[in-house]
Tab-separated table of C-alpha atoms in Angstrom:
chain	number	residue	atom	x	y	z
A	1216	MET	CA	91.315	96.218	67.984
A	1217	THR	CA	91.074	93.743	70.880
A	1218	SER	CA	94.163	92.793	72.886
A	1219	LEU	CA	94.967	89.162	73.487
A	1220	PRO	CA	94.286	88.039	77.061
A	1221	VAL	CA	97.213	86.341	78.783
A	1222	LEU	CA	95.616	82.897	78.529
A	1223	GLU	CA	95.366	83.142	74.709
A	1224	MET	CA	99.031	83.999	74.219
A	1225	THR	CA	101.354	81.158	73.276
A	1226	LYS	CA	104.387	80.463	75.449
A	1227	ARG	CA	106.700	81.903	72.794
A	1228	SER	CA	104.549	85.003	72.409
A	1229	GLN	CA	104.611	85.540	76.174
A	1230	GLU	CA	108.385	85.125	76.310
A	1231	ILE	CA	108.985	87.634	73.530
A	1232	PHE	CA	106.376	90.040	74.859
A	1233	ASN	CA	107.949	89.896	78.343
A	1234	ILE	CA	111.427	90.556	76.940
A	1235	ILE	CA	110.167	93.572	74.994
A	1236	VAL	CA	108.307	95.076	77.956
A	1237	ASN	CA	111.073	94.403	80.492
A	1238	ASN	CA	113.656	95.911	78.124
A	1239	TYR	CA	111.415	98.942	77.570
A	1240	LEU	CA	110.913	99.420	81.319
A	1241	GLU	CA	114.686	99.333	81.783
A	1242	THR	CA	115.674	101.636	78.908
A	1243	GLY	CA	112.553	103.560	77.879
A	1244	THR	CA	113.447	102.946	74.214
A	1245	PRO	CA	111.991	100.782	71.406
A	1246	VAL	CA	113.110	97.154	71.283
A	1247	GLY	CA	114.222	95.593	67.998
A	1248	SER	CA	114.182	91.973	66.892
A	1249	GLY	CA	117.972	91.809	67.223
A	1250	VAL	CA	117.768	92.404	70.975
A	1251	ILE	CA	115.229	89.601	71.328
A	1252	SER	CA	117.158	87.145	69.122
A	1253	ALA	CA	120.286	87.777	71.240
A	1254	HIS	CA	118.419	86.926	74.453
A	1255	PRO	CA	119.702	83.624	75.947
A	1256	GLU	CA	116.187	82.199	76.374
A	1257	ILE	CA	115.242	82.709	72.711
A	1258	THR	CA	116.247	79.996	70.235
A	1259	LEU	CA	114.029	81.137	67.367
A	1260	SER	CA	115.296	82.561	64.099
A	1261	SER	CA	115.139	86.299	63.499
A	1262	ALA	CA	112.350	85.753	60.979
A	1263	SER	CA	110.267	83.855	63.545
A	1264	VAL	CA	110.858	86.567	66.128
A	1265	ARG	CA	109.728	89.260	63.681
A	1266	ALA	CA	106.621	87.236	62.829
A	1267	ILE	CA	105.626	86.944	66.503
A	1268	MET	CA	106.306	90.664	67.024
A	1269	ALA	CA	104.021	91.425	64.077
A	1270	GLU	CA	101.338	89.178	65.610
A	1271	LEU	CA	101.626	90.993	68.953
A	1272	GLU	CA	101.400	94.314	67.130
A	1273	GLY	CA	98.304	93.131	65.266
A	1274	SER	CA	96.755	92.174	68.603
A	1275	GLY	CA	97.175	95.713	69.898
A	1276	LEU	CA	99.891	94.914	72.447
A	1277	LEU	CA	102.834	96.533	70.627
A	1278	PHE	CA	103.315	99.433	68.253
A	1279	SER	CA	106.145	100.733	66.109
A	1280	PRO	CA	107.047	104.429	66.513
A	1281	HIS	CA	107.885	106.329	63.325
A	1282	THR	CA	111.490	106.921	64.307
A	1283	SER	CA	112.469	103.307	64.944
A	1284	ALA	CA	112.066	99.822	63.586
A	1285	GLY	CA	111.754	98.541	67.153
A	1286	ARG	CA	108.559	98.025	69.132
A	1287	LEU	CA	107.076	99.559	72.262
A	1288	PRO	CA	104.200	98.246	74.386
A	1289	THR	CA	100.891	99.981	73.814
A	1290	HIS	CA	98.868	101.204	76.752
A	1291	ALA	CA	96.851	97.972	76.597
A	1292	GLY	CA	100.046	95.931	76.391
A	1293	LEU	CA	101.608	97.609	79.404
A	1294	ARG	CA	98.391	97.180	81.390
A	1295	LEU	CA	98.266	93.480	80.446
A	1296	PHE	CA	101.872	93.061	81.595
A	1297	VAL	CA	101.348	94.851	84.926
A	1298	ASP	CA	98.104	92.998	85.698
A	1299	GLY	CA	98.992	89.496	84.563
A	1300	LEU	CA	102.612	88.856	83.592
A	1301	MET	CA	104.837	90.923	85.848
A	1302	GLU	CA	106.864	89.137	88.534
A	1303	LEU	CA	106.924	91.219	91.707
A	1304	LYS	CA	109.906	91.474	94.011
A	1305	ASN	CA	108.200	90.593	97.299
A	1306	THR	CA	110.825	91.864	99.747
A	1307	LEU	CA	113.036	94.914	100.051
A	1308	PRO	CA	116.811	94.613	100.488
A	1309	VAL	CA	118.064	95.124	104.050
A	1310	GLU	CA	119.715	98.421	103.127
A	1311	SER	CA	116.395	99.683	101.740
A	1312	VAL	CA	114.515	98.734	104.911
A	1313	ALA	CA	117.124	100.638	106.952
A	1314	THR	CA	116.056	103.835	105.152
A	1315	TYR	CA	112.813	103.725	107.128
A	1316	GLU	CA	114.532	103.489	110.536
A	1317	PRO	CA	113.502	107.059	111.577
A	1318	LEU	CA	109.856	106.020	111.207
A	1319	ALA	CA	110.395	102.842	113.210
A	1320	VAL	CA	112.030	104.788	116.056
A	1321	GLY	CA	109.751	107.816	115.756
A	1322	ASP	CA	111.343	109.779	118.620
A	1323	GLY	CA	109.822	113.253	118.791
A	1324	LEU	CA	108.462	113.171	115.219
A	1325	SER	CA	105.189	114.915	114.479
A	1326	VAL	CA	102.844	113.281	111.971
A	1327	ASN	CA	103.843	115.768	109.252
A	1328	GLN	CA	107.543	115.189	109.937
A	1329	ALA	CA	107.060	111.415	109.742
A	1330	LEU	CA	105.141	111.687	106.461
A	1331	ASP	CA	107.861	113.920	105.022
A	1332	LYS	CA	110.560	111.399	106.000
A	1333	ALA	CA	108.513	108.604	104.423
A	1334	SER	CA	108.205	110.587	101.189
A	1335	LEU	CA	111.942	111.359	101.160
A	1336	ALA	CA	112.819	107.703	101.774
A	1337	LEU	CA	110.532	106.513	98.989
A	1338	SER	CA	111.772	109.068	96.455
A	1339	GLY	CA	115.371	108.149	97.282
A	1340	LEU	CA	114.800	104.419	96.824
A	1341	SER	CA	112.569	104.640	93.761
A	1342	LYS	CA	114.521	107.423	91.984
A	1343	CYS	CA	111.119	108.913	91.160
A	1344	ALA	CA	108.895	111.568	92.681
A	1345	ALA	CA	107.150	110.375	95.843
A	1346	LEU	CA	104.006	111.710	97.434
A	1347	VAL	CA	102.190	111.169	100.706
A	1348	MET	CA	98.592	112.263	101.159
A	1349	ALA	CA	96.733	112.683	104.400
A	1350	PRO	CA	93.351	114.122	105.277
A	1351	SER	CA	94.325	117.011	107.551
A	1352	GLU	CA	91.281	116.604	109.743
A	1353	ASP	CA	91.254	118.877	112.755
A	1354	LEU	CA	92.588	117.280	115.931
A	1355	PHE	CA	90.871	117.898	119.255
A	1356	VAL	CA	93.151	118.170	122.260
A	1357	ASN	CA	92.330	115.953	125.234
A	1358	HIS	CA	95.362	116.565	127.474
A	1359	ILE	CA	98.500	118.729	127.519
A	1360	GLU	CA	101.506	118.252	129.760
A	1361	PHE	CA	104.965	119.812	130.197
A	1362	VAL	CA	107.643	117.381	131.431
A	1363	PRO	CA	111.306	118.202	132.239
A	1364	VAL	CA	113.767	115.901	130.455
A	1365	GLN	CA	117.076	117.794	130.664
A	1366	ASP	CA	118.363	120.968	132.287
A	1367	LYS	CA	117.295	123.173	129.351
A	1368	LYS	CA	114.808	120.909	127.580
A	1369	ILE	CA	111.107	120.414	128.201
A	1370	LEU	CA	108.967	117.713	126.585
A	1371	VAL	CA	105.534	118.986	125.554
A	1372	ILE	CA	103.001	116.158	125.295
A	1373	LEU	CA	99.676	116.480	123.476
A	1374	VAL	CA	97.089	113.716	123.727
A	1375	PHE	CA	94.286	113.990	121.180
A	1376	SER	CA	90.700	112.808	121.434
A	1377	ASN	CA	91.366	110.006	118.943
A	1378	GLY	CA	94.088	108.602	121.240
A	1379	HIS	CA	97.005	109.839	119.143
A	1380	VAL	CA	99.921	111.263	121.122
A	1381	GLU	CA	102.490	113.774	119.863
A	1382	ASN	CA	105.617	115.053	121.597
A	1383	ARG	CA	107.786	118.121	121.019
A	1384	LEU	CA	111.084	119.085	122.642
A	1385	ILE	CA	111.487	122.800	123.387
A	1386	GLU	CA	114.436	124.805	124.727
A	1387	MET	CA	113.968	126.790	127.949
A	1388	PRO	CA	116.300	128.670	130.305
A	1389	ALA	CA	118.142	126.422	132.744
A	1390	GLY	CA	116.627	125.874	136.177
A	1391	ILE	CA	112.982	126.562	135.344
A	1392	PRO	CA	110.974	125.891	138.554
A	1393	PRO	CA	108.780	122.758	138.588
A	1394	HIS	CA	105.751	124.825	139.587
A	1395	CYS	CA	105.936	126.631	136.207
A	1396	LEU	CA	105.521	123.298	134.409
A	1397	VAL	CA	102.534	122.436	136.589
A	1398	GLU	CA	100.977	125.873	136.085
A	1399	ALA	CA	101.488	125.708	132.323
A	1400	SER	CA	99.900	122.251	132.169
A	1401	ASN	CA	96.952	123.319	134.321
A	1402	TYR	CA	96.412	126.512	132.321
A	1403	MET	CA	96.483	124.685	128.980
A	1404	ASN	CA	94.152	121.910	130.109
A	1405	GLY	CA	91.802	124.393	131.786
A	1406	HIS	CA	91.480	126.628	128.728
A	1407	TYR	CA	91.992	124.307	125.756
A	1408	LYS	CA	90.887	120.774	126.604
A	1409	GLY	CA	88.389	119.581	124.018
A	1410	LYS	CA	89.254	122.334	121.532
A	1411	PRO	CA	90.725	121.841	118.028
A	1412	LEU	CA	94.483	122.246	117.758
A	1413	SER	CA	94.205	124.777	114.918
A	1414	SER	CA	92.147	127.214	116.996
A	1415	ILE	CA	94.430	126.771	120.021
A	1416	VAL	CA	97.492	127.748	117.985
A	1417	GLN	CA	95.708	130.726	116.422
A	1418	LEU	CA	94.206	132.122	119.648
A	1419	ALA	CA	96.997	131.368	122.111
A	1420	ASP	CA	98.777	134.742	122.007
A	1421	GLN	CA	95.544	136.687	122.416
A	1422	ASP	CA	94.396	134.408	125.261
A	1423	ARG	CA	97.673	134.774	127.152
A	1424	LEU	CA	97.361	138.556	127.046
A	1425	GLN	CA	93.809	138.396	128.336
A	1426	HIS	CA	94.786	136.047	131.183
A	1427	LYS	CA	98.233	137.443	131.947
A	1428	GLU	CA	97.295	137.943	135.603
A	1429	GLU	CA	97.010	134.145	135.924
A	1430	LEU	CA	100.566	133.532	134.656
A	1431	ASP	CA	104.045	134.588	135.589
A	1432	ILE	CA	106.532	135.479	132.860
A	1433	LEU	CA	108.291	132.087	132.792
A	1434	THR	CA	105.019	130.138	132.604
A	1435	SER	CA	103.718	132.405	129.847
A	1436	ASP	CA	106.945	131.939	127.872
A	1437	LEU	CA	106.721	128.173	128.364
A	1438	ILE	CA	103.204	128.081	126.934
A	1439	ALA	CA	104.205	130.282	123.991
A	1440	ARG	CA	107.155	128.078	123.071
A	1441	GLY	CA	105.133	124.914	123.508
A	1442	LEU	CA	102.392	126.078	121.154
A	1443	ALA	CA	104.902	127.478	118.664
A	1444	SER	CA	106.173	123.933	118.138
A	1445	TRP	CA	102.722	123.034	116.711
A	1446	SER	CA	102.312	126.152	114.597
A	1447	ASP	CA	102.665	124.198	111.325
A	1448	GLU	CA	99.388	122.351	111.903
A	1449	ASP	CA	96.572	124.087	110.010
A	1450	GLY	CA	93.565	121.911	110.752
A	1451	SER	CA	92.205	121.843	107.209
A	1452	ASP	CA	89.657	119.174	106.372
A	1453	GLU	CA	90.971	118.709	102.815
A	1454	ALA	CA	93.676	116.236	101.892
A	1455	SER	CA	97.173	117.601	102.283
A	1456	LEU	CA	100.045	116.408	100.140
A	1457	ILE	CA	103.775	116.097	100.731
A	1458	LEU	CA	105.827	115.786	97.548
A	1459	ASN	CA	109.537	114.977	97.301
A	1460	GLY	CA	111.944	113.932	94.554
A	1461	GLN	CA	110.490	116.071	91.763
A	1462	ALA	CA	113.995	116.440	90.288
A	1463	ASN	CA	114.143	112.668	89.732
A	1464	LEU	CA	111.182	112.842	87.366
A	1465	LEU	CA	112.339	116.015	85.615
A	1466	GLN	CA	115.727	114.436	84.863
A	1467	ASP	CA	113.990	111.596	82.993
A	1468	VAL	CA	112.050	113.946	80.707
A	1469	LYS	CA	113.642	114.072	77.266
A	1470	VAL	CA	111.369	116.563	75.446
A	1471	VAL	CA	110.977	120.242	76.367
A	1472	ASP	CA	107.185	120.134	75.921
A	1473	ASP	CA	106.975	117.189	78.332
A	1474	LEU	CA	109.093	119.115	80.839
A	1475	ALA	CA	106.532	121.927	80.880
A	1476	ARG	CA	103.682	119.437	81.320
A	1477	VAL	CA	105.403	117.695	84.230
A	1478	ARG	CA	105.991	121.037	85.939
A	1479	MET	CA	102.316	121.841	85.420
A	1480	LEU	CA	101.468	118.509	87.087
A	1481	PHE	CA	103.503	119.484	90.147
A	1482	ASP	CA	101.646	122.807	90.280
A	1483	LYS	CA	98.317	120.945	90.152
A	1484	LEU	CA	99.359	118.609	92.946
A	1485	GLU	CA	100.043	121.626	95.161
A	1486	MET	CA	96.315	122.425	94.955
A	1487	ARG	CA	94.473	120.624	97.728
A	1488	SER	CA	91.438	119.949	95.548
A	1489	HIS	CA	93.570	117.759	93.261
A	1490	ALA	CA	95.161	115.989	96.218
A	1491	THR	CA	91.662	115.296	97.550
A	1492	GLN	CA	90.604	113.941	94.142
A	1493	LEU	CA	93.585	111.573	94.123
A	1494	MET	CA	92.829	110.536	97.692
A	1495	GLN	CA	89.265	109.636	96.737
A	1496	SER	CA	90.569	107.393	93.946
A	1497	VAL	CA	92.506	105.361	96.507
A	1498	ILE	CA	89.662	105.210	99.041
A	1499	SER	CA	87.153	104.015	96.443
A	1500	ALA	CA	89.528	101.280	95.222
A	1501	ASP	CA	90.357	100.124	98.791
A	1502	GLY	CA	93.803	98.863	97.816
A	1503	LEU	CA	96.965	99.471	95.815
A	1504	GLN	CA	96.285	101.331	92.582
A	1505	ILE	CA	98.387	101.620	89.431
A	1506	PHE	CA	97.445	104.373	86.990
A	1507	ILE	CA	99.309	104.098	83.685
A	1508	GLY	CA	99.515	107.237	81.571
A	1509	SER	CA	96.059	108.555	80.730
A	1510	GLU	CA	94.158	106.297	83.147
A	1511	HIS	CA	93.868	109.159	85.651
A	1512	ASP	CA	92.860	112.658	84.526
A	1513	LEU	CA	95.508	114.285	86.689
A	1514	PHE	CA	98.360	112.494	84.871
A	1515	SER	CA	96.889	112.158	81.365
A	1516	GLU	CA	98.769	115.087	79.795
A	1517	THR	CA	102.188	114.112	81.143
A	1518	GLY	CA	102.236	110.432	80.215
A	1519	CYS	CA	103.426	109.688	83.742
A	1520	SER	CA	102.337	106.652	85.711
A	1521	VAL	CA	101.564	106.529	89.422
A	1522	VAL	CA	101.531	103.707	91.970
A	1523	LEU	CA	99.447	104.467	95.073
A	1524	SER	CA	98.806	102.477	98.222
A	1525	PRO	CA	96.532	103.448	101.141
A	1526	TYR	CA	97.588	103.397	104.763
A	1527	ARG	CA	95.157	102.702	107.590
A	1528	ASN	CA	94.615	103.495	111.238
A	1529	ALA	CA	94.193	100.954	114.036
A	1530	GLU	CA	90.504	100.526	113.082
A	1531	ARG	CA	91.563	99.588	109.506
A	1532	LYS	CA	90.068	102.792	108.101
A	1533	ILE	CA	91.944	104.352	105.177
A	1534	ILE	CA	93.302	107.678	106.411
A	1535	GLY	CA	95.880	108.499	103.741
A	1536	ALA	CA	97.895	107.256	100.805
A	1537	VAL	CA	101.492	107.077	99.641
A	1538	GLY	CA	102.774	106.696	96.113
A	1539	VAL	CA	105.348	107.146	93.388
A	1540	ILE	CA	105.021	109.267	90.244
A	1541	GLY	CA	107.346	108.092	87.521
A	1542	PRO	CA	107.750	107.788	83.780
A	1543	ARG	CA	105.535	105.349	81.916
A	1544	HIS	CA	108.517	103.001	81.671
A	1545	MET	CA	109.313	102.900	85.408
A	1546	ASN	CA	110.150	99.504	86.895
A	1547	TYR	CA	106.734	98.581	88.317
A	1548	ALA	CA	107.929	95.263	89.753
A	1549	ARG	CA	110.541	97.081	91.849
A	1550	ILE	CA	108.411	100.130	92.725
A	1551	ILE	CA	105.234	98.364	93.904
A	1552	PRO	CA	106.864	96.597	96.908
A	1553	MET	CA	108.523	99.906	97.903
A	1554	VAL	CA	105.193	101.723	97.913
A	1555	ASP	CA	103.517	98.873	99.794
A	1556	TYR	CA	106.285	98.785	102.430
A	1557	THR	CA	106.137	102.572	102.877
A	1558	SER	CA	102.374	102.528	103.453
A	1559	LYS	CA	102.813	99.858	106.137
A	1560	ALA	CA	105.700	101.772	107.768
A	1561	ILE	CA	103.500	104.884	108.012
A	1562	ALA	CA	100.635	102.858	109.471
A	1563	ARG	CA	102.956	101.343	112.095
A	1564	PHE	CA	104.188	104.808	113.077
A	1565	LEU	CA	100.666	106.210	113.392
A	1566	ASN	CA	99.311	103.240	115.299
């Protein structure tokens, strides 16, 4: 059965189809002819409404579940709506934009911390599960410096070979001599410049023991604390994934079997191979992607939909993706601008 393209639908058919889909996206339940007839924009009789609904069903855009006389959009109908009939909300409310303030300021945030905050902000706004993917390519250190900022606080600065700069604040005893900061900086640059961050973190303790005659106790402690602040970086070359707001999606599940499938989806997403697969889908499309239900193998068993948008570095290369996982009836028109804004906020932070 072939679905009607948008251009072949009459104005009345489009109006009724839009009402059905919008009502379904809001409630997640079948829509009956009474709901449509009561809509202020519809002046047709109930019989005419039912006839148009039957026509839309015959065209493969709607179907009637066994438990209700109402209609739901088919997969083809929902795809037609998302691609050709949906009216996007182009801007976010001011209060929503304010949620991303930590990314705009970015003081002392590592990349992973910033991505986690972006995922939390998106899950909070969308009331769905939110994910952020990033290729955790190993970072090569170009320069390391220890800078005093307060009596007991030292700023550790790492400059990477790709130009990215990260800062960490560490606590130290009051009155640490300036020469310790210089010695720590010189030692780190002398031993680790040009090396990947992952190997530096892993080998640091062993190296300090081997070169303990070069360092006094304070300088050695300074180096240890500085490197400890980067100990969460693992240097893997597979895509890593940060997932927040899983409870939002679980609360929407109404059937026990679906609950088990959604939990299985979360388990799959924890596997880096699946995150890499999802990342490749975004890179190959080179733009915002909407997967409805079974359109992506990873989500086919759950009936969930996902909206994904890439984020890019200063050279416009796609380096990661951010998205929302929600029920099939999530409000796409509201979610898409959120995902798009989040991807741009991440790119601004990174660049």
